[in-house]
Amino acid sequence: MNENQPKAVIFYQRIELAEFYPLHALEPYISREIMNDHYHGNHKLYEKNLNLVLSQLEENQQENIKKNYPDLEKLLQNLEKLPFSPAVRTEIRFHGGGLINHNLFFSHLASQIVSVAEKNQQELVSEDFLKALHKDGFDGLDDLKIKLIKEALNNAVDNLRNGSY
C-alpha cells in the first residue's frame, strides 16, 4: 500500500455468504464459479472501494457518517444533503449501490434444500417486507418489481460503468 494513501476504514460491509449457503448450493442454476466471481470479485470490490472513498474524506466527515449513517441505505438516501463534491457523491452512489444490490442479491437467493425453521423465518421476513412495501407506497411485490425494472431501464445507460453488467 502506498504510504500517502490513507488506510481504508471499514464503514460498511458485505454480507457473509457462508451464513446463508455455500457457493455451490445454487448449482445447476448458478455455478460455483459465477457465485465465486460475483461474491469474491464484484461484491468484494464494491465493499473495498466504498470504504476507500469514505476513508479519504475529512476526519469530521468520517465521524459524521459513523454517527449519523450507521446504515448504508440511510447514507445513500441522504447523499445529496451531505457536503461532498459531485465526484465523491458519484463514487459513493456507485460503490454503495453496488454493495447494497449485491447484499440484496445474495441474501435473497436460496438453495432448494431449506429447513422448516428457515421456511418459517422466510415467511416472517416476507410478511414484514410486504408490510414495509405497503408502508412505502407500493401495491405489493409485483408493483415493486415493475417500478424497479422501469427505473433500472431508465438509468441503465447512465449508470453502466466498467462493463460489469
Backbone as a chain_set.jsonl record, in Angstrom:
{"seq": "MNENQPKAVIFYQRIELAEFYPLHALEPYISREIMNDHYHGNHKLYEKNLNLVLSQLEENQQENIKKNYPDLEKLLQNLEKLPFSPAVRTEIRFHGGGLINHNLFFSHLASQIVSVAEKNQQELVSEDFLKALHKDGFDGLDDLKIKLIKEALNNAVDNLRNGSY", "coords": {"N": [[0.849, -1.186, 0.0], [0.522, 2.216, -0.766], [2.303, 4.713, 1.003], [1.29, 7.296, 1.186], [-1.362, 6.997, 0.813], [-4.451, 6.851, 2.496], [-5.263, 4.54, 5.133], [-7.782, 2.207, 4.615], [-10.803, 2.527, 6.266], [-13.267, 0.549, 7.807], [-16.453, 1.091, 7.027], [-18.857, 0.124, 6.001], [-20.062, -3.179, 5.358], [-20.036, -6.173, 3.357], [-22.469, -8.801, 3.153], [-22.045, -11.886, 4.938], [-21.67, -14.551, 3.119], [-21.467, -17.251, 3.762], [-23.126, -17.559, 5.929], [-25.568, -17.931, 4.826], [-25.561, -19.828, 2.64], [-23.472, -22.289, 0.957], [-21.138, -21.61, -1.743], [-21.606, -23.384, -3.873], [-24.242, -24.144, -3.644], [-26.34, -23.357, -5.286], [-26.18, -24.619, -7.667], [-27.637, -26.614, -10.22], [-28.283, -24.203, -11.366], [-27.014, -21.715, -10.939], [-23.652, -21.483, -11.293], [-20.87, -22.552, -9.236], [-18.562, -21.152, -9.909], [-19.519, -18.745, -11.047], [-20.883, -17.696, -8.843], [-18.707, -17.423, -7.118], [-17.113, -15.553, -8.534], [-18.806, -13.308, -8.482], [-19.258, -12.927, -5.72], [-16.69, -12.958, -4.41], [-15.378, -11.334, -6.12], [-16.785, -8.984, -7.72], [-18.619, -8.132, -5.629], [-16.948, -7.921, -3.372], [-15.213, -5.942, -4.286], [-16.927, -3.704, -4.512], [-17.442, -3.26, -1.797], [-14.803, -2.792, -0.82], [-13.962, -0.546, -2.376], [-15.933, 1.39, -1.775], [-15.477, 1.773, 0.993], [-12.865, 2.718, 0.832], [-13.183, 5.168, -0.552], [-14.737, 6.551, 1.359], [-12.902, 6.579, 3.434], [-11.103, 8.44, 2.579], [-12.213, 10.866, 3.037], [-12.531, 13.975, 4.88], [-11.686, 13.997, 8.373], [-13.749, 14.884, 10.128], [-15.975, 14.551, 8.498], [-15.962, 11.792, 8.182], [-16.492, 11.001, 10.813], [-19.063, 12.054, 11.081], [-20.468, 10.418, 9.284], [-20.15, 7.885, 10.515], [-21.513, 8.356, 12.911], [-24.117, 9.346, 12.234], [-25.063, 7.856, 10.081], [-25.353, 4.895, 10.264], [-26.396, 2.865, 8.762], [-26.019, 1.865, 5.442], [-28.017, 2.294, 3.555], [-29.363, 4.509, 4.576], [-27.372, 6.452, 4.384], [-27.113, 6.644, 1.572], [-29.677, 7.518, 0.918], [-29.62, 10.081, 1.903], [-27.577, 11.329, 0.611], [-27.375, 13.549, -1.166], [-27.696, 15.667, 0.523], [-25.403, 15.925, 1.934], [-22.144, 17.424, 2.4], [-20.432, 16.805, 0.032], [-18.282, 16.578, -2.822], [-19.457, 16.526, -6.258], [-18.138, 14.439, -7.617], [-17.299, 12.735, -5.545], [-19.775, 12.039, -4.479], [-20.804, 10.607, -6.656], [-19.061, 8.396, -6.711], [-19.592, 7.257, -4.17], [-22.303, 6.675, -4.475], [-22.225, 4.852, -6.619], [-20.491, 2.68, -5.741], [-21.606, 2.162, -3.22], [-24.267, 1.63, -3.936], [-23.832, -0.641, -5.512], [-22.867, -2.366, -3.54], [-25.102, -2.593, -1.813], [-26.985, -3.67, -3.65], [-25.779, -6.144, -4.278], [-25.689, -7.299, -1.717], [-28.423, -7.585, -1.293], [-29.056, -9.269, -3.451], [-27.501, -11.653, -2.885], [-28.502, -12.339, -0.353], [-31.115, -13.016, -0.834], [-31.234, -15.212, -2.422], [-31.644, -18.739, -2.444], [-30.881, -22.111, -1.685], [-32.412, -25.141, -2.896], [-32.833, -26.822, -0.823], [-34.217, -26.278, 2.051], [-34.621, -25.814, 5.451], [-37.344, -26.499, 7.793], [-37.404, -24.575, 9.831], [-36.007, -22.493, 8.583], [-37.795, -21.953, 6.486], [-40.005, -20.999, 7.939], [-38.838, -18.686, 8.999], [-38.329, -17.296, 6.629], [-40.942, -16.807, 5.812], [-41.759, -15.018, 7.805], [-39.988, -12.905, 7.359], [-40.749, -12.247, 4.764], [-43.404, -11.433, 5.174], [-43.025, -9.189, 6.83], [-41.542, -7.693, 5.04], [-43.391, -7.263, 2.976], [-45.272, -5.717, 4.355], [-43.704, -3.459, 4.83], [-43.338, -2.638, 2.197], [-45.952, -1.845, 1.473], [-46.261, 0.237, 3.281], [-44.395, 1.981, 2.236], [-45.651, 2.787, -0.037], [-46.021, 1.016, -2.164], [-47.932, -1.289, -4.131], [-47.583, -3.907, -3.621], [-45.464, -6.819, -4.139], [-45.251, -7.295, -6.914], [-45.736, -4.733, -7.945], [-43.495, -3.395, -6.921], [-41.468, -4.785, -8.328], [-42.07, -4.06, -10.999], [-41.671, -1.273, -10.908], [-38.96, -1.172, -10.149], [-37.737, -2.411, -12.348], [-38.475, -0.623, -14.379], [-37.174, 1.713, -13.471], [-34.526, 0.815, -13.508], [-34.151, 0.334, -16.244], [-34.473, 2.927, -17.216], [-32.228, 4.162, -16.181], [-30.09, 2.67, -17.006], [-28.149, 3.146, -19.058], [-26.895, 5.49, -18.161], [-25.813, 4.686, -15.713], [-24.156, 2.529, -16.167], [-21.026, 1.195, -15.75], [-17.628, 0.378, -16.272], [-18.179, -1.899, -17.733], [-19.334, -3.991, -16.313], [-21.952, -5.0, -16.167]], "CA": [[0.0, 0.0, 0.0], [1.232, 3.478, -0.841], [2.333, 5.391, 2.302], [0.488, 8.511, 1.114], [-2.774, 6.633, 0.716], [-4.975, 6.543, 3.825], [-5.708, 3.171, 5.369], [-9.24, 2.134, 4.491], [-11.57, 2.245, 7.467], [-14.464, -0.204, 7.446], [-17.706, 1.767, 7.341], [-19.951, -0.772, 5.628], [-19.552, -4.482, 4.957], [-20.903, -7.064, 2.606], [-22.988, -9.9, 3.967], [-21.229, -13.097, 4.969], [-22.432, -15.526, 2.343], [-21.448, -18.546, 4.446], [-24.258, -17.607, 6.854], [-26.765, -18.259, 4.059], [-25.396, -21.06, 1.884], [-22.161, -22.37, 0.313], [-21.111, -21.124, -3.126], [-22.104, -24.393, -4.826], [-25.612, -24.526, -3.279], [-27.335, -22.976, -6.293], [-25.998, -25.415, -8.875], [-27.057, -26.321, -11.524], [-28.83, -22.958, -11.91], [-25.918, -20.738, -10.932], [-22.463, -22.282, -10.996], [-19.968, -22.125, -8.162], [-17.633, -20.174, -10.467], [-20.219, -17.46, -11.165], [-21.094, -17.205, -7.477], [-17.397, -17.015, -6.61], [-16.735, -14.305, -9.208], [-19.64, -12.198, -8.011], [-19.102, -12.676, -4.284], [-15.302, -12.631, -4.068], [-14.902, -10.351, -7.088], [-17.595, -7.755, -7.782], [-19.165, -7.735, -4.324], [-15.822, -7.514, -2.524], [-14.698, -4.664, -4.791], [-17.849, -2.636, -4.105], [-17.176, -3.014, -0.375], [-13.462, -2.213, -0.677], [-13.893, 0.787, -2.978], [-16.768, 2.301, -0.996], [-14.768, 2.102, 2.226], [-11.7, 3.528, 0.476], [-13.679, 6.529, -0.83], [-15.138, 7.158, 2.63], [-11.685, 6.761, 4.233], [-10.372, 9.597, 2.067], [-12.915, 12.088, 3.438], [-12.008, 14.653, 6.063], [-11.996, 13.259, 9.6], [-15.065, 15.27, 10.656], [-16.981, 13.932, 7.629], [-15.98, 10.371, 8.532], [-17.189, 10.878, 12.103], [-20.476, 12.315, 10.802], [-21.019, 9.205, 8.667], [-20.223, 6.832, 11.536], [-22.503, 8.714, 13.928], [-25.466, 9.604, 11.722], [-25.448, 6.973, 8.976], [-24.854, 3.537, 10.515], [-26.888, 2.01, 7.681], [-25.656, 2.368, 4.118], [-29.231, 2.775, 2.892], [-29.63, 5.86, 5.086], [-26.369, 7.334, 3.784], [-27.451, 6.874, 0.168], [-30.91, 8.308, 0.865], [-29.316, 11.461, 2.291], [-26.311, 11.683, -0.023], [-27.409, 14.89, -1.763], [-27.695, 16.659, 1.604], [-24.08, 15.958, 2.557], [-21.231, 18.35, 1.718], [-19.432, 16.114, -0.763], [-18.204, 17.013, -4.218], [-20.213, 15.639, -7.161], [-17.344, 13.243, -7.927], [-17.355, 11.847, -4.38], [-21.15, 11.513, -4.437], [-20.914, 9.602, -7.717], [-18.346, 7.195, -6.269], [-20.34, 6.663, -3.056], [-23.548, 6.124, -5.026], [-21.915, 3.68, -7.438], [-19.985, 1.558, -4.943], [-22.609, 1.87, -2.19], [-25.392, 0.977, -4.605], [-23.386, -1.99, -5.871], [-22.796, -3.164, -2.314], [-26.479, -2.886, -1.396], [-27.602, -4.574, -4.629], [-25.23, -7.487, -4.123], [-26.181, -7.828, -0.437], [-29.808, -7.987, -1.543], [-28.99, -10.415, -4.356], [-27.025, -12.859, -2.21], [-29.323, -12.71, 0.804], [-32.435, -13.477, -1.248], [-31.132, -16.482, -3.13], [-31.647, -19.862, -1.509], [-30.827, -23.429, -2.304], [-33.707, -25.813, -2.843], [-32.925, -27.536, 0.447], [-34.441, -25.282, 3.094], [-35.22, -26.464, 6.618], [-38.632, -25.963, 8.236], [-37.126, -23.34, 10.572], [-35.669, -21.461, 7.605], [-39.028, -21.595, 5.783], [-40.773, -20.147, 8.843], [-38.16, -17.391, 9.058], [-38.557, -16.632, 5.35], [-42.314, -16.307, 5.808], [-41.794, -13.829, 8.659], [-39.294, -11.832, 6.65], [-41.58, -11.859, 3.629], [-44.559, -10.691, 5.68], [-42.528, -7.874, 7.241], [-41.133, -6.985, 3.835], [-44.608, -6.817, 2.291], [-45.821, -4.612, 5.149], [-42.856, -2.294, 4.561], [-43.653, -2.2, 0.833], [-47.219, -1.1, 1.516], [-45.992, 1.479, 4.015], [-43.631, 2.85, 1.334], [-46.468, 3.198, -1.167], [-46.1, 0.021, -3.227], [-49.136, -2.117, -4.063], [-47.177, -5.29, -3.438], [-44.194, -7.214, -4.718], [-45.277, -7.091, -8.368], [-45.595, -3.295, -8.17], [-42.085, -3.092, -6.676], [-40.693, -5.318, -9.451], [-42.327, -3.228, -12.182], [-41.019, 0.028, -10.72], [-37.514, -1.381, -10.169], [-37.34, -2.667, -13.736], [-38.62, 0.639, -15.105], [-36.089, 2.605, -13.038], [-33.265, 0.257, -13.994], [-34.066, 0.574, -17.683], [-34.301, 4.365, -17.429], [-30.903, 4.602, -15.758], [-29.082, 1.686, -17.388], [-27.059, 3.726, -19.837], [-26.185, 6.457, -17.331], [-25.139, 4.076, -14.577], [-23.297, 1.424, -16.561], [-19.612, 1.535, -15.671], [-16.64, -0.697, -16.275], [-18.642, -3.061, -18.472], [-19.648, -5.098, -15.402], [-23.267, -5.597, -16.415]], "C": [[0.884, 1.235, 0.0], [1.155, 4.19, 0.504], [1.455, 6.631, 2.321], [-1.011, 8.227, 1.079], [-3.295, 6.286, 2.109], [-5.397, 5.082, 3.924], [-7.231, 3.159, 5.339], [-9.853, 1.738, 5.829], [-12.82, 1.495, 7.013], [-15.696, 0.544, 7.95], [-18.871, 0.802, 7.143], [-19.357, -2.072, 5.108], [-20.57, -5.25, 4.129], [-21.394, -8.161, 3.537], [-22.001, -11.055, 3.922], [-22.04, -14.202, 4.311], [-22.513, -16.88, 3.046], [-22.593, -18.678, 5.45], [-25.54, -18.043, 6.141], [-26.652, -19.616, 3.369], [-23.988, -21.089, 1.305], [-22.256, -21.944, -1.157], [-21.712, -22.113, -4.129], [-23.585, -24.722, -4.631], [-26.647, -24.238, -4.361], [-27.157, -23.708, -7.621], [-27.199, -26.34, -9.046], [-27.498, -24.978, -12.109], [-27.787, -21.847, -11.989], [-24.679, -21.495, -10.473], [-21.655, -21.683, -9.844], [-19.036, -21.025, -8.678], [-18.278, -18.791, -10.576], [-20.453, -16.864, -9.787], [-19.782, -16.696, -6.884], [-16.968, -15.681, -7.218], [-17.524, -13.117, -8.667], [-19.408, -11.884, -6.537], [-17.685, -12.213, -3.948], [-14.679, -11.631, -5.039], [-15.684, -9.06, -6.984], [-18.01, -7.251, -6.407], [-18.062, -7.216, -3.4], [-15.262, -6.164, -2.976], [-15.62, -3.494, -4.453], [-17.587, -2.255, -2.651], [-15.845, -2.274, -0.199], [-13.43, -0.774, -1.186], [-14.768, 1.802, -2.257], [-16.035, 2.727, 0.27], [-13.526, 2.939, 1.956], [-12.111, 4.974, 0.204], [-14.024, 7.231, 0.475], [-13.93, 7.425, 3.525], [-10.89, 7.984, 3.805], [-11.052, 10.922, 2.397], [-12.219, 12.715, 4.635], [-12.474, 13.907, 7.311], [-13.378, 13.603, 10.16], [-16.198, 14.682, 9.804], [-17.1, 12.437, 7.927], [-16.751, 10.152, 9.833], [-18.691, 11.1, 11.93], [-21.146, 11.074, 10.211], [-21.187, 8.11, 9.714], [-21.353, 7.1, 12.527], [-23.933, 8.729, 13.375], [-25.957, 8.643, 10.641], [-24.907, 5.556, 9.186], [-25.305, 2.544, 9.441], [-26.566, 2.658, 6.344], [-26.867, 2.925, 3.382], [-29.529, 4.216, 3.302], [-28.632, 6.862, 4.496], [-26.75, 7.66, 2.341], [-28.722, 7.705, 0.018], [-30.646, 9.788, 1.131], [-28.078, 12.015, 1.607], [-26.289, 13.108, -0.564], [-27.36, 15.995, -0.708], [-26.307, 16.843, 2.216], [-23.106, 16.784, 1.725], [-20.086, 17.656, 0.984], [-19.421, 16.691, -2.17], [-19.045, 16.069, -5.078], [-19.453, 14.345, -7.479], [-17.389, 12.238, -6.777], [-18.749, 11.234, -4.262], [-21.331, 10.392, -5.465], [-20.249, 8.298, -7.292], [-19.091, 6.49, -5.137], [-21.612, 6.001, -3.576], [-23.266, 4.836, -5.81], [-21.501, 2.49, -6.574], [-20.968, 1.17, -3.834], [-23.812, 1.162, -2.776], [-25.047, -0.445, -5.011], [-23.327, -2.909, -4.663], [-24.195, -3.553, -1.837], [-27.132, -3.887, -2.349], [-27.088, -6.003, -4.476], [-25.624, -8.097, -2.778], [-27.602, -8.355, -0.603], [-29.85, -9.255, -2.397], [-28.625, -11.684, -3.596], [-27.931, -13.284, -1.063], [-30.702, -13.232, 0.412], [-32.405, -14.707, -2.146], [-31.143, -17.592, -2.087], [-31.559, -21.163, -2.28], [-32.199, -24.079, -2.161], [-33.909, -26.553, -1.528], [-33.006, -26.494, 1.559], [-35.147, -25.976, 4.254], [-36.554, -25.816, 6.969], [-38.422, -24.643, 8.973], [-36.799, -22.199, 9.613], [-36.906, -21.014, 6.839], [-39.876, -20.674, 6.64], [-40.162, -18.754, 8.92], [-38.384, -16.617, 7.761], [-39.967, -16.068, 5.275], [-42.432, -15.047, 6.648], [-41.139, -12.64, 7.966], [-40.162, -11.338, 5.502], [-42.774, -11.034, 4.078], [-44.142, -9.28, 6.105], [-42.15, -7.033, 6.024], [-42.349, -6.447, 3.092], [-45.273, -5.665, 3.037], [-45.031, -3.332, 4.883], [-43.118, -1.751, 3.159], [-44.92, -1.355, 0.82], [-47.03, 0.236, 2.211], [-45.273, 2.49, 3.115], [-44.379, 3.192, 0.051], [-46.528, 2.229, -2.334], [-47.349, -0.827, -3.023], [-48.809, -3.594, -3.907], [-45.873, -5.565, -4.155], [-44.158, -6.994, -6.226], [-45.105, -5.621, -8.72], [-44.142, -2.866, -7.968], [-41.237, -3.555, -7.857], [-40.845, -4.442, -10.691], [-41.586, -1.904, -12.068], [-39.5, -0.096, -10.726], [-37.015, -1.601, -11.593], [-37.403, -1.378, -14.546], [-37.476, 1.591, -14.757], [-34.737, 2.123, -13.559], [-33.089, 0.518, -15.483], [-33.847, 2.05, -17.988], [-32.878, 4.817, -17.146], [-29.776, 3.706, -16.25], [-27.893, 2.306, -18.106], [-26.227, 4.671, -18.979], [-25.337, 5.791, -16.256], [-24.185, 2.947, -14.931], [-21.845, 1.877, -16.541], [-18.786, 0.265, -15.731], [-17.107, -1.96, -16.987], [-19.029, -4.243, -17.599], [-20.949, -5.78, -15.761], [-23.822, -5.104, -17.716]], "O": [[1.892, 1.278, 0.705], [0.079, 4.274, 1.096], [0.924, 6.987, 3.373], [-1.825, 9.124, 1.294], [-2.662, 5.515, 2.831], [-5.825, 4.47, 2.945], [-7.883, 3.997, 5.962], [-9.465, 0.741, 6.439], [-13.365, 1.783, 5.948], [-15.943, 0.616, 9.154], [-19.749, 0.678, 7.996], [-18.289, -2.078, 4.496], [-21.776, -5.012, 4.191], [-20.799, -8.413, 4.584], [-21.218, -11.182, 2.981], [-22.991, -14.719, 4.897], [-23.522, -17.577, 2.934], [-22.989, -19.794, 5.787], [-26.492, -18.477, 6.79], [-27.542, -20.456, 3.497], [-23.36, -20.039, 1.167], [-23.344, -21.925, -1.733], [-22.273, -21.692, -5.14], [-24.131, -25.516, -5.396], [-27.729, -24.825, -4.346], [-27.885, -23.455, -8.581], [-27.73, -26.811, -8.04], [-27.124, -24.648, -13.234], [-27.698, -21.133, -12.988], [-24.664, -22.078, -9.389], [-21.746, -20.496, -9.532], [-18.752, -20.068, -7.957], [-17.655, -17.784, -10.238], [-20.247, -15.668, -9.58], [-19.755, -15.657, -6.226], [-16.513, -14.786, -6.506], [-16.963, -12.049, -8.425], [-19.366, -10.717, -6.146], [-17.503, -11.196, -3.279], [-13.576, -11.137, -4.803], [-15.301, -8.148, -6.252], [-17.782, -6.091, -6.064], [-18.228, -6.195, -2.733], [-14.881, -5.339, -2.146], [-15.141, -2.405, -4.138], [-17.519, -1.073, -2.314], [-15.779, -1.254, 0.488], [-12.926, 0.117, -0.501], [-14.382, 2.965, -2.137], [-15.98, 3.916, 0.584], [-13.169, 3.789, 2.773], [-11.457, 5.903, 0.678], [-13.644, 8.384, 0.676], [-13.929, 8.388, 4.291], [-10.09, 8.509, 4.579], [-10.526, 11.986, 2.073], [-11.421, 12.07, 5.315], [-13.526, 13.266, 7.306], [-14.099, 12.716, 10.617], [-17.261, 14.353, 10.331], [-18.199, 11.882, 7.926], [-17.56, 9.23, 9.937], [-19.498, 10.414, 12.557], [-22.261, 10.723, 10.595], [-22.24, 7.478, 9.793], [-22.063, 6.18, 12.932], [-24.846, 8.181, 13.992], [-27.146, 8.624, 10.325], [-24.104, 5.07, 8.391], [-24.67, 1.509, 9.238], [-26.809, 3.847, 6.141], [-26.755, 3.918, 2.664], [-29.904, 5.041, 2.468], [-29.002, 7.984, 4.151], [-26.713, 8.821, 1.935], [-28.831, 8.509, -0.908], [-31.373, 10.649, 0.636], [-27.582, 13.074, 1.994], [-25.28, 13.801, -0.432], [-27.017, 17.135, -1.021], [-26.068, 17.812, 2.937], [-23.219, 16.843, 0.5], [-18.914, 17.893, 1.279], [-20.423, 17.223, -2.645], [-19.316, 14.939, -4.673], [-20.059, 13.28, -7.595], [-17.504, 11.033, -7.005], [-18.885, 10.044, -3.977], [-21.936, 9.361, -5.173], [-20.809, 7.219, -7.49], [-19.21, 5.265, -5.141], [-21.955, 4.893, -3.163], [-23.991, 3.851, -5.673], [-22.094, 1.416, -6.668], [-21.142, -0.013, -3.544], [-24.325, 0.207, -2.192], [-25.867, -1.352, -4.872], [-23.688, -4.083, -4.745], [-24.439, -4.711, -1.498], [-27.761, -4.846, -1.904], [-27.862, -6.957, -4.536], [-25.87, -9.301, -2.705], [-27.937, -9.434, -0.114], [-30.589, -10.193, -2.099], [-29.351, -12.677, -3.654], [-28.107, -14.48, -0.829], [-31.39, -13.83, 1.239], [-33.454, -15.185, -2.58], [-30.692, -17.388, -0.96], [-32.094, -21.293, -3.381], [-33.039, -23.614, -1.391], [-35.04, -26.874, -1.163], [-31.999, -25.907, 1.955], [-36.158, -26.65, 4.055], [-36.861, -24.719, 6.502], [-39.177, -23.693, 8.766], [-37.257, -21.072, 9.803], [-37.061, -19.824, 6.564], [-40.412, -19.682, 6.146], [-40.881, -17.755, 8.909], [-38.605, -15.406, 7.796], [-40.175, -14.98, 4.739], [-43.124, -14.106, 6.259], [-41.66, -11.525, 7.982], [-40.291, -10.131, 5.298], [-43.122, -10.043, 3.435], [-44.817, -8.302, 5.785], [-42.402, -5.829, 5.979], [-42.342, -5.305, 2.63], [-45.783, -4.736, 2.411], [-45.609, -2.256, 4.73], [-43.12, -0.537, 2.954], [-44.951, -0.277, 0.226], [-47.578, 1.251, 1.779], [-45.504, 3.696, 3.211], [-43.815, 3.813, -0.849], [-47.037, 2.584, -3.397], [-47.775, -1.059, -1.892], [-49.691, -4.441, -4.052], [-45.252, -4.659, -4.709], [-43.141, -6.554, -6.762], [-44.411, -5.289, -9.68], [-43.614, -2.07, -8.745], [-40.383, -2.81, -8.338], [-39.859, -4.123, -11.355], [-40.947, -1.461, -13.023], [-38.815, 0.781, -11.252], [-35.993, -1.044, -11.994], [-36.488, -1.076, -15.311], [-36.881, 2.204, -15.644], [-33.909, 2.922, -13.996], [-32.001, 0.882, -15.93], [-33.115, 2.389, -18.918], [-32.374, 5.74, -17.786], [-28.612, 3.961, -15.939], [-26.745, 2.006, -17.778], [-24.998, 4.662, -19.054], [-24.257, 6.281, -15.925], [-23.469, 2.457, -14.057], [-21.474, 2.828, -17.229], [-19.222, -0.795, -15.282], [-16.472, -3.005, -16.846], [-19.056, -5.378, -18.074], [-21.052, -7.003, -15.674], [-24.924, -5.492, -18.104]]}, "num_chains": 1, "name": "protein.A"}
